[in-house]
GROMACS .gro file of C-alpha atoms in nm:
model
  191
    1UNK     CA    1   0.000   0.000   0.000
    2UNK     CA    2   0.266   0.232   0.074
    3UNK     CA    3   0.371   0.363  -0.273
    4UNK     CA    4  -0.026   0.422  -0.353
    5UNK     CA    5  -0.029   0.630  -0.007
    6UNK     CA    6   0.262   0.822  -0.043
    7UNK     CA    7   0.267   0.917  -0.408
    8UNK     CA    8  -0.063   1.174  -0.311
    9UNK     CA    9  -0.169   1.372  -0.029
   10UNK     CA   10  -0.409   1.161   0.121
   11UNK     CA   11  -0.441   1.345   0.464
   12UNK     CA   12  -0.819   1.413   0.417
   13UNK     CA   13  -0.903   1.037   0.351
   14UNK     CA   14  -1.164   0.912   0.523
   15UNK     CA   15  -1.276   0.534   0.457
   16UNK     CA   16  -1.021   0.303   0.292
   17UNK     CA   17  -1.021  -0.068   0.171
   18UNK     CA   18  -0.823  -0.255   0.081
   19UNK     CA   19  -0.965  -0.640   0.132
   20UNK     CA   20  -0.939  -0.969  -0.088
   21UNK     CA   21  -0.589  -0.935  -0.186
   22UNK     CA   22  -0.448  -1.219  -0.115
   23UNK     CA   23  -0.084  -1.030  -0.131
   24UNK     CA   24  -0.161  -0.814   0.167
   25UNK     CA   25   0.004  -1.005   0.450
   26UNK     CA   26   0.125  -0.747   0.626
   27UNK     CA   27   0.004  -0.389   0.757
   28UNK     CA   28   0.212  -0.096   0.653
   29UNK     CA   29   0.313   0.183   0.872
   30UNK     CA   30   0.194   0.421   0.599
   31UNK     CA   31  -0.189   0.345   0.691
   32UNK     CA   32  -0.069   0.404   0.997
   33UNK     CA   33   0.021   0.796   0.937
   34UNK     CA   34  -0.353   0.855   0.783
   35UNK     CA   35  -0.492   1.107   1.035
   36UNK     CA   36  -0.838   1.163   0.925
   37UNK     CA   37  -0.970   0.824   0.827
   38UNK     CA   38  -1.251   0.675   1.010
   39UNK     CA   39  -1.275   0.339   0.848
   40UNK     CA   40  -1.058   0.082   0.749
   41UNK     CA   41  -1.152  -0.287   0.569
   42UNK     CA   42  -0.868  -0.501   0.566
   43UNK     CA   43  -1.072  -0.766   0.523
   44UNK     CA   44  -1.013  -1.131   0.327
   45UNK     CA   45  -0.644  -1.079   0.327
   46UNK     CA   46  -0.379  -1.297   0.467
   47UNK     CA   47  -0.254  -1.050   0.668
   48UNK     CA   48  -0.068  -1.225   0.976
   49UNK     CA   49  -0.002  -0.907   1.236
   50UNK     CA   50   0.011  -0.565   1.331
   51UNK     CA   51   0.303  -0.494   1.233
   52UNK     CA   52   0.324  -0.115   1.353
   53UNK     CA   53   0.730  -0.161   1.427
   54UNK     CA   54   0.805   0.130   1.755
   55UNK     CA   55   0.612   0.400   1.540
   56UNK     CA   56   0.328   0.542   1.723
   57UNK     CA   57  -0.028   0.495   1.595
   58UNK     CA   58  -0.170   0.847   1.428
   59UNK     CA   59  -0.506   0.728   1.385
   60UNK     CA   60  -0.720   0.901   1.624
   61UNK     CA   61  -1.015   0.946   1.400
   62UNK     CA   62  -1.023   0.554   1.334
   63UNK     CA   63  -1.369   0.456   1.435
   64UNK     CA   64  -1.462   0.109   1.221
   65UNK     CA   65  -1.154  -0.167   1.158
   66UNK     CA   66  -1.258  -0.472   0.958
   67UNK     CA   67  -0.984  -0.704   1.013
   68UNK     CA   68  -1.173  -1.065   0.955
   69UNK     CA   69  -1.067  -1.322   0.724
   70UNK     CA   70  -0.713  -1.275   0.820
   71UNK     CA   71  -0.431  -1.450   0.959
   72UNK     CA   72  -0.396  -1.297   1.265
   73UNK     CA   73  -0.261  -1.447   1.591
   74UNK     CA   74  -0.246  -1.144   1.788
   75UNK     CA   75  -0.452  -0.826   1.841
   76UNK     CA   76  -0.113  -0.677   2.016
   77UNK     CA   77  -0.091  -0.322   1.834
   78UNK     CA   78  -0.438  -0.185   1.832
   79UNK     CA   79  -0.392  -0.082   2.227
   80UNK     CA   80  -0.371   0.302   2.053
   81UNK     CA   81  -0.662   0.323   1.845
   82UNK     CA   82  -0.872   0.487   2.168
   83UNK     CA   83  -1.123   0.549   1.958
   84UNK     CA   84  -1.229   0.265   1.805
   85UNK     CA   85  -1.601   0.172   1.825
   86UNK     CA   86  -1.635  -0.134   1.639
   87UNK     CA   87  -1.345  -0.420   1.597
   88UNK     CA   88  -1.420  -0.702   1.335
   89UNK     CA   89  -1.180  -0.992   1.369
   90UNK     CA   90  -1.375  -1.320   1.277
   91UNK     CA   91  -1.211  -1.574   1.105
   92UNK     CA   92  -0.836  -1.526   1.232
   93UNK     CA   93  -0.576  -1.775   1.441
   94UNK     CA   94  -0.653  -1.591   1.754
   95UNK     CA   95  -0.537  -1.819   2.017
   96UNK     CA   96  -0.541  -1.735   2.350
   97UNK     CA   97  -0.698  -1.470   2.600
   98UNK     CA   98  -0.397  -1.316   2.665
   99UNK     CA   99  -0.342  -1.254   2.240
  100UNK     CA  100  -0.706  -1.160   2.150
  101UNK     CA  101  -0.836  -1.021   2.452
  102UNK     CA  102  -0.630  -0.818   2.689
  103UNK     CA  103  -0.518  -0.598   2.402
  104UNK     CA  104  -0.817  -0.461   2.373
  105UNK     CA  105  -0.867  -0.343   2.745
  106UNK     CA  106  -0.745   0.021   2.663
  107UNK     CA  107  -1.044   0.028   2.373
  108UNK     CA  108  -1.281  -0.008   2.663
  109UNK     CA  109  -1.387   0.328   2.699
  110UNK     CA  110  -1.582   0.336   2.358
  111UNK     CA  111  -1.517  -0.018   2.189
  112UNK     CA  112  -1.924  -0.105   2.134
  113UNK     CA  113  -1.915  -0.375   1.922
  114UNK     CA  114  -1.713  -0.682   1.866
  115UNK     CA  115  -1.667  -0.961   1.680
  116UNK     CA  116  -1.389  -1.226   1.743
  117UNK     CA  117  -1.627  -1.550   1.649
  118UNK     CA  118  -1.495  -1.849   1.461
  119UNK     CA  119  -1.107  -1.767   1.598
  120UNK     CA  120  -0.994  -2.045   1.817
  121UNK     CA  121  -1.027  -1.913   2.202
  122UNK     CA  122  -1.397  -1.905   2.122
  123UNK     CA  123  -1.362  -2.212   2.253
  124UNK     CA  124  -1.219  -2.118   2.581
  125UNK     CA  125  -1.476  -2.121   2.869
  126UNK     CA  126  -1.382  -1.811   2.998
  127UNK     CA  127  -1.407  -1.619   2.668
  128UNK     CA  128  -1.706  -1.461   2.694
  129UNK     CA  129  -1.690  -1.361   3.074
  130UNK     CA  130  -1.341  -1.213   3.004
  131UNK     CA  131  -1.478  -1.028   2.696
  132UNK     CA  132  -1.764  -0.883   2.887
  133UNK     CA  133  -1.591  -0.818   3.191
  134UNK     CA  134  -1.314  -0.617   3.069
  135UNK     CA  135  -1.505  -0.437   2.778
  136UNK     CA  136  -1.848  -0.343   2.990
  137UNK     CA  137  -1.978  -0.068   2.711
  138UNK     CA  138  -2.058  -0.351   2.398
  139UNK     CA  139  -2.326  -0.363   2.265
  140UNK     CA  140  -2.289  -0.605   1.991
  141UNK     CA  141  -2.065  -0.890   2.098
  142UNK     CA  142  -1.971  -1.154   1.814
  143UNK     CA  143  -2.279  -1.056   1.658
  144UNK     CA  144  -2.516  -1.104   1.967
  145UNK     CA  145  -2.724  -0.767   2.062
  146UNK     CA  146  -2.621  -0.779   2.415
  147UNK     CA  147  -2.948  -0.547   2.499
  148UNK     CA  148  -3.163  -0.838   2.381
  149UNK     CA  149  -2.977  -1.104   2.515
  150UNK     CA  150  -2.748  -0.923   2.804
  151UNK     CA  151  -2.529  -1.211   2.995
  152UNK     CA  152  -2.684  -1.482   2.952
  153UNK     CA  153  -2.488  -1.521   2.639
  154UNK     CA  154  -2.172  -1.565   2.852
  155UNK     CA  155  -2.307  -1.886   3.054
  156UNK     CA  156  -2.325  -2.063   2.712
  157UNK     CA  157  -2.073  -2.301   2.626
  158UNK     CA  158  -1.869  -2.212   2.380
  159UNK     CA  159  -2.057  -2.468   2.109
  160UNK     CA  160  -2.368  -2.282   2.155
  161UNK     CA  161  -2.227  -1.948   2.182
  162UNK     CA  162  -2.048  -2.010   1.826
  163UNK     CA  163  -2.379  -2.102   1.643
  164UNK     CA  164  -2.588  -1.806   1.755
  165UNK     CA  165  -2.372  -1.640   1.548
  166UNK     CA  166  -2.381  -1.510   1.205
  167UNK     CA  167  -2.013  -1.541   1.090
  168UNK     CA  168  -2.022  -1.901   1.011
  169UNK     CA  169  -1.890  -1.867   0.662
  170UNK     CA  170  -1.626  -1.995   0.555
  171UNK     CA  171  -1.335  -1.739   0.374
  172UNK     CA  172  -1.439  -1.916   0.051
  173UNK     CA  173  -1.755  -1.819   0.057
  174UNK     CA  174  -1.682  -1.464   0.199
  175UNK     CA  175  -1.764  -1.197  -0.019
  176UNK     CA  176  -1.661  -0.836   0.142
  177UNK     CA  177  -1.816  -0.519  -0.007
  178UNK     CA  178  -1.515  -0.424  -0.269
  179UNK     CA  179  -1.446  -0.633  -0.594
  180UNK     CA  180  -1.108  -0.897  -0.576
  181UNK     CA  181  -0.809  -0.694  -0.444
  182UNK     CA  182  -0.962  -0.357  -0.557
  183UNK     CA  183  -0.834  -0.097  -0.317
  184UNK     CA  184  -1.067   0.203  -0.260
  185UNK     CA  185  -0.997   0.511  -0.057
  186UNK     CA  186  -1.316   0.776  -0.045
  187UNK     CA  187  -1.187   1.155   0.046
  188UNK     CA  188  -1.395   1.394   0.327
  189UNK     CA  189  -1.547   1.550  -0.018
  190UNK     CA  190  -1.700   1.220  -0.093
  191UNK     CA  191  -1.779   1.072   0.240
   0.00000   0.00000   0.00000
């Protein structure tokens, strides 16, 4: 992505995408200098982390990150995206609590809606306790409505839990909003 960034001013850009390009398996620090965007689809890559090196995050607009159908093991980078509200990251390798979860803590203050199904510590039983006890403000959690169903989601097992929800496509049959490795970036004149 980097060349396509840098070669124009692209300050004022708002939403990009760049999803189903197989190609994309990492995340370059030049997304990382976009100060105005407030959406990002990464989506259907085989992108494998966050690769955001000691540089500090300048992406304190960034409100939407579609990061499913990835590779990802880890969720360790996104700690400085405080303003996220809604994290997509179904259909990764994420492992462990410690790898999907506890990253997110410092997203707690306006993180409303997650979704983490079909990655492997779905299956842990602490999963969704941990999730809802150290994010308290979702709303949508792995594409539950927590106002219709509140906690008793969490006292599921996992089995359950993971067929309530919607995500249970597989990557060849997901089909993200932009056409096969099309990258689209919409300005603040378009958005």
């Amino acid at each position: 992505l980097q060349p396509w960034l840098v070669d124009r001013d692209w300050q004022e850009l708002r939403h990009l995408a760049a999803n189903r390009c197989p190609q994309l398996v990492r995340l370059d620090l030049a997304v990382a200098r976009l100060p105005s965007l407030l959406s990002v689809n990464l989506s259907g890559n085989a992108i494998a982390g966050l690769h955001w090196s000691s540089q500090p995050l300048q992406l304190p607009s960034l409100r939407h990150l579609d990061l499913s159908h990835n590779e990802l093991a880890s969720l360790e980078g996104l700690q400085l995206l405080g303003q996220l509200h809604s994290l997509h990251a179904a259909h990764n390798r994420l492992g462990s609590l410690m790898t999907a979860v506890h990253p997110l803590v410092p997203l707690a203050r306006h993180l409303r809606s997650l979704d983490l199904s079909n990655n492997p510590v779905c299956a842990d039983l602490r999963y969704a306790e941990e999730v809802m006890g150290v994010l308290p403000g979702l709303q949508l959690f792995d594409g539950i409505d927590l106002a219709t169903f509140g906690k008793t989601y969490c006292h599921k097992p996992a089995s359950q839990r993971s067929s309530d929800s919607f995500h249970q496509r597989s990557r060849a049959e997901y089909v993200p909003p932009a056409l096969p490795c099309e990258v689209a970036a919409a300005s603040s004149l378009q958005a």
